[in-house]
Amino acid sequence: MYGPGGFYRRLEGPAGHFRTSVHASPLFAGAVARLLCRVDEALGRPGTLDFVDMGAGRGELVTGVLAALPAEVAARARGYAVELADRPAGLDDRITWLSEPPENVTGLLFANEWLDNVPVEVAEVDAEGVARLVLVREDGTERLGKPAGGAEAQWLARWWPLPAEEGLRAEIGLPRDTAWASAVSRLERGMAVAVDYAHTADARPPFGTLTGFREGRETAPVPDGSCDITAHVALDACALPGARRLTQREALRALGITAARPPLALASTDPSAYVRALARAGEAAELTAPGGLGDFGWLLQPAGIADVPL
Ligand SMILES: C[S@@+](CC[C@H](N)C(=O)[O-])C[C@H]1O[C@@H](n2cnc3c(N)ncnc32)[C@H](O)[C@@H]1O
């Protein structure tokens, strides 16, 4: 997936295959820009304010956030895209393209649909009730390997205990916890936010969520570099001390996004404003939809500042 010629290295980028909140509407970047302004206030308006787009795709979010900032904040803002794929041609020169997050970030590090792409081991319970690691060939054929042990077994026991029932599965989120802690450690002061398909200990999916995506459709998660491979994130396990979790619906409402339809009277007084407002309401509805993007988890991790009002 990440190797030369792999799924995420292709010219079309993730947007060619699936729709994240970033692609669904510019309202999302606008809301993230407002969050960056709140972080800026909490930091006491520093001389330089960083925005780090972690797992940036083709830099769409950082581009949208910089464009949506008020001029006074934009003048102090520095944008970073952190991505394994190459820098796309034509990206705004003001954006620094990196393969690792920068050190000493003062501002906001935002990871939209990054952690679900951090690879995890899958465990499955065998006929004797033992949780074994699932091995997979390049054509997608699976068989069970050795029992989960060590830190992986400890992670399962703590975050996703598997009853001894044949066929039950869990995705061992340890590499995501580590990846998140490492990204957060780059923050000097400010906030880190991870947004993803998520589940928590009270409602883990009994057979896991491992799946693939290609050209807008769900597909078998075949590890041959031809499709996206993803599994929902145990966001509660990623949380470090001081973190808070919200749904995307709650977070975006707190950042001023509502799906309320414009008053019908506007249709006769200013028809084009009415149509624009109606389109915005439709996009807001998609970003906050129950059963869809609105159910995504937001993990908010302040560092060296009081929590930001949200
Ligand atoms: C699902 S896409 C999300 C893109 C974008 N954030 C969005 O919301 O539209 C995940 C991205 O994370 C990138 N990625 C995965 N692991 C990464 C890592 N360790 N460092 C940097 N980028 C990574 C992938 O290459 C891919 O572009």
XYZ file of C-alpha atoms and ligand atoms in Angstrom:
337
model
C 0.000 0.000 0.000
C 2.802 2.423 0.889
C 5.606 0.945 -1.237
C 6.706 2.144 -4.702
C 3.671 1.956 -7.029
C 1.433 1.082 -4.044
C -2.113 2.330 -3.564
C -1.202 5.497 -1.644
C 1.598 6.485 -4.029
C -0.661 6.786 -7.050
C -1.192 10.095 -8.792
C -4.934 10.283 -8.111
C -4.398 10.142 -4.299
C -6.940 8.901 -1.754
C -9.583 11.299 -3.137
C -9.656 9.207 -6.318
C -11.009 6.251 -4.352
C -13.043 7.417 -1.374
C -14.538 10.489 0.177
C -13.305 11.766 3.524
C -14.800 14.748 5.383
C -12.081 16.858 3.754
C -13.414 16.061 0.279
C -17.077 16.105 1.311
C -17.129 19.865 1.893
C -14.932 22.949 2.400
C -17.032 23.503 5.544
C -14.792 20.913 7.212
C -11.572 22.887 6.594
C -13.412 26.015 7.752
C -14.305 24.314 11.051
C -10.713 23.096 11.515
C -9.504 26.667 10.832
C -11.821 27.896 13.621
C -10.396 25.248 15.934
C -6.885 26.443 15.028
C -7.969 29.997 15.969
C -9.189 28.737 19.358
C -5.875 26.963 19.912
C -4.138 30.219 18.900
C -6.103 32.090 21.593
C -5.269 29.435 24.217
C -1.593 29.755 23.266
C -1.728 33.549 23.709
C -1.296 34.292 19.972
C 2.294 33.137 19.415
C 4.555 34.739 16.801
C 4.310 31.581 14.662
C 1.368 29.228 14.757
C 1.782 25.725 13.278
C -0.852 23.643 11.537
C 0.253 20.050 10.855
C -1.909 17.936 8.527
C -0.929 14.377 9.514
C -1.488 11.725 6.796
C -2.244 14.624 4.487
C -3.260 12.808 1.281
C -2.537 15.464 -1.339
C -2.539 18.349 1.161
C -6.195 19.218 0.677
C -6.927 19.957 4.365
C -3.883 22.125 5.071
C -4.603 24.072 1.860
C -8.224 24.645 2.914
C -7.327 25.569 6.496
C -4.716 28.175 5.478
C -7.202 29.695 3.028
C -9.943 29.902 5.669
C -7.900 31.685 8.374
C -8.479 35.358 9.151
C -5.649 37.470 7.642
C -4.049 38.314 10.996
C -3.778 34.613 11.953
C -2.792 33.522 8.416
C 0.146 35.935 8.556
C 1.561 34.009 11.549
C 0.565 30.509 10.378
C 2.933 27.832 9.049
C 1.389 24.853 7.261
C 2.895 21.363 7.181
C 1.694 18.298 5.282
C 3.026 15.017 6.676
C 2.651 12.234 4.131
C 4.404 9.102 2.841
C 3.456 9.887 -0.759
C 5.316 12.533 -2.769
C 4.471 16.215 -2.746
C 1.876 16.895 -5.450
C 2.723 19.350 -8.214
C 1.202 22.777 -7.799
C 0.817 22.707 -4.012
C 0.994 26.145 -2.359
C 4.684 27.021 -1.743
C 3.846 28.093 1.806
C 3.148 24.433 2.720
C 6.133 22.372 3.900
C 5.897 18.717 2.777
C 7.440 16.166 5.187
C 7.456 12.411 5.747
C 7.603 12.834 9.556
C 5.917 15.457 11.733
C 8.141 18.448 12.559
C 9.612 18.822 16.056
C 8.414 21.390 18.613
C 5.016 22.089 17.095
C 3.234 25.091 18.588
C -0.315 24.967 17.316
C -2.602 22.218 16.033
C -1.698 18.765 14.708
C -4.720 17.287 12.938
C -4.948 13.674 11.707
C -8.046 13.027 9.627
C -8.397 9.344 8.715
C -4.731 8.629 9.350
C -4.828 6.113 12.204
C -7.211 3.715 10.411
C -4.457 3.255 7.811
C -1.732 2.489 10.352
C -1.332 -1.289 9.879
C -2.416 -3.612 12.687
C -2.245 -7.340 13.372
C -5.563 -9.187 13.356
C -6.268 -11.913 15.946
C -8.872 -14.649 15.529
C -10.105 -17.232 18.021
C -9.456 -20.821 16.892
C -11.508 -23.983 17.628
C -9.709 -24.401 20.992
C -10.578 -20.878 22.066
C -7.035 -19.517 21.523
C -6.563 -16.052 19.950
C -4.090 -16.492 17.078
C -2.576 -13.969 14.685
C -4.112 -14.068 11.214
C -1.589 -14.586 8.396
C -2.481 -13.422 4.902
C -1.061 -14.069 1.446
C -0.774 -11.452 -1.290
C -3.928 -12.902 -2.906
C -5.876 -12.387 0.336
C -5.964 -16.045 1.448
C -5.846 -16.259 5.234
C -4.764 -18.854 7.784
C -4.170 -18.746 11.498
C -0.628 -18.404 12.822
C 0.891 -18.426 16.299
C -1.053 -17.360 19.391
C -0.973 -13.624 20.145
C 1.650 -13.102 22.836
C 3.631 -10.459 24.688
C 2.563 -6.824 24.279
C -0.076 -7.820 21.717
C -1.752 -10.260 24.126
C -1.595 -7.610 26.852
C -3.194 -5.065 24.549
C -6.010 -7.513 23.729
C -6.605 -8.296 27.411
C -6.770 -4.583 28.286
C -8.633 -3.154 25.296
C -10.334 -5.902 23.316
C -10.737 -9.124 25.320
C -11.832 -11.973 23.032
C -14.294 -14.541 24.451
C -13.229 -18.156 23.678
C -15.675 -18.444 20.778
C -14.342 -19.679 17.449
C -14.204 -17.060 14.679
C -14.337 -13.939 16.865
C -11.777 -11.368 15.753
C -9.987 -8.321 17.063
C -7.659 -5.779 15.487
C -4.696 -5.197 17.795
C -4.469 -1.412 17.960
C -1.038 -1.247 19.585
C 0.757 0.272 16.523
C -1.906 3.015 16.383
C -1.440 3.826 20.086
C 2.311 4.058 19.463
C 1.923 6.098 16.259
C -0.439 8.518 17.993
C 1.801 8.916 21.051
C 4.737 9.596 18.744
C 2.822 12.267 16.783
C 1.610 13.897 20.033
C 5.195 13.933 21.351
C 6.056 16.417 18.551
C 3.770 18.996 20.182
C 5.550 21.590 22.241
C 2.293 23.361 23.100
C -1.128 23.220 21.555
C -3.496 20.451 20.607
C -3.474 17.212 18.637
C -6.700 15.873 17.165
C -7.300 12.441 15.607
C -10.522 11.956 13.646
C -11.515 8.504 12.463
C -13.959 5.651 12.198
C -13.811 4.559 15.817
C -15.116 2.164 18.425
C -14.719 1.962 22.177
C -14.445 -0.867 24.718
C -18.201 -0.899 25.400
C -18.988 -1.777 21.757
C -16.178 -3.491 19.886
C -17.300 -5.133 16.616
C -17.209 -8.917 17.304
C -15.648 -9.819 13.945
C -13.495 -6.702 13.545
C -13.742 -4.152 10.738
C -10.856 -4.956 8.391
C -11.863 -4.073 4.834
C -10.641 -2.616 1.553
C -11.650 0.277 -0.721
C -11.022 0.858 -4.395
C -12.618 3.338 -6.808
C -15.336 4.295 -4.356
C -16.390 0.743 -3.500
C -15.775 -1.523 -0.567
C -13.694 -4.530 -1.595
C -11.838 -7.501 -0.066
C -8.746 -6.288 1.858
C -6.212 -7.974 -0.418
C -2.671 -6.846 0.498
C -1.298 -6.519 -3.044
C -1.091 -2.713 -3.142
C -4.178 -2.414 -5.374
C -6.603 -1.080 -2.741
C -6.851 0.819 0.503
C -6.804 -1.447 3.557
C -8.397 -0.049 6.670
C -9.748 -1.030 10.081
C -11.663 1.213 12.490
C -9.669 2.705 15.359
C -9.902 1.804 19.050
C -9.717 5.506 19.843
C -10.126 4.990 23.610
C -6.904 2.950 23.599
C -5.024 5.736 21.781
C -6.051 8.392 24.317
C -3.244 9.780 26.480
C -3.834 11.453 29.869
C -5.885 14.662 29.532
C -7.594 13.577 26.281
C -11.265 14.015 25.517
C -13.458 12.249 22.956
C -16.398 13.674 21.028
C -18.365 12.542 18.024
C -17.766 14.501 14.823
C -21.358 15.700 15.088
C -20.679 17.221 18.535
C -17.314 18.654 17.503
C -18.559 20.283 14.290
C -21.634 21.723 15.999
C -19.349 23.276 18.607
C -17.322 24.734 15.725
C -20.361 26.376 14.178
C -21.557 23.860 11.584
C -25.296 23.348 11.480
C -27.420 21.562 8.926
C -30.381 23.937 9.464
C -32.112 24.803 6.200
C -32.252 28.505 5.262
C -35.601 30.294 5.745
C -37.889 29.752 2.757
C -38.509 33.512 2.532
C -34.895 33.897 1.327
C -35.831 31.959 -1.822
C -37.924 34.903 -3.041
C -35.817 37.796 -1.694
C -32.402 36.393 -2.773
C -32.757 33.145 -4.732
C -29.033 32.594 -5.355
C -28.178 33.131 -1.650
C -30.951 30.648 -0.847
C -29.498 28.027 -3.201
C -25.987 28.528 -1.754
C -27.289 28.248 1.814
C -29.252 25.133 0.888
C -26.130 23.525 -0.599
C -24.167 24.383 2.582
C -26.919 22.822 4.722
C -26.714 19.647 2.604
C -22.933 19.458 3.053
C -23.248 20.104 6.808
C -25.818 17.310 6.989
C -23.367 14.902 5.323
C -20.532 15.873 7.689
C -22.735 15.338 10.766
C -24.920 12.444 9.548
C -25.861 9.666 11.981
C -24.635 6.354 10.569
C -22.047 8.258 8.507
C -19.349 10.883 8.996
C -21.163 12.361 12.015
C -20.428 9.201 14.010
C -16.669 9.512 13.532
C -14.685 9.892 16.747
C -12.645 13.015 17.554
C -9.827 12.517 20.047
C -8.682 15.875 21.436
C -5.308 15.922 23.121
C -4.199 19.255 24.621
C -0.506 19.741 25.440
C 0.803 22.530 27.653
C -2.402 24.588 27.379
C -5.722 24.559 29.171
C -8.293 22.602 27.170
C -9.729 24.564 24.251
C -13.451 25.401 24.442
C -15.300 23.009 22.164
C -7.277 7.810 4.266
S -6.001 8.839 3.720
C -6.530 10.379 4.425
C -6.058 11.593 3.670
C -6.529 12.931 4.240
N -6.102 13.120 5.615
C -8.029 13.068 4.153
O -8.687 13.048 5.197
O -8.552 13.208 3.039
C -4.647 8.369 4.774
C -3.322 8.999 4.368
O -2.351 8.759 5.404
C -1.102 8.544 4.783
N -0.249 7.848 5.752
C -0.429 6.620 6.273
N 0.529 6.342 7.164
C 1.337 7.420 7.229
C 2.510 7.757 7.980
N 3.032 6.904 8.854
N 3.053 8.972 7.799
C 2.531 9.843 6.910
N 1.419 9.587 6.171
C 0.830 8.397 6.327
C -1.458 7.740 3.536
O -0.438 7.764 2.555
C -2.750 8.442 3.084
O -2.507 9.494 2.183
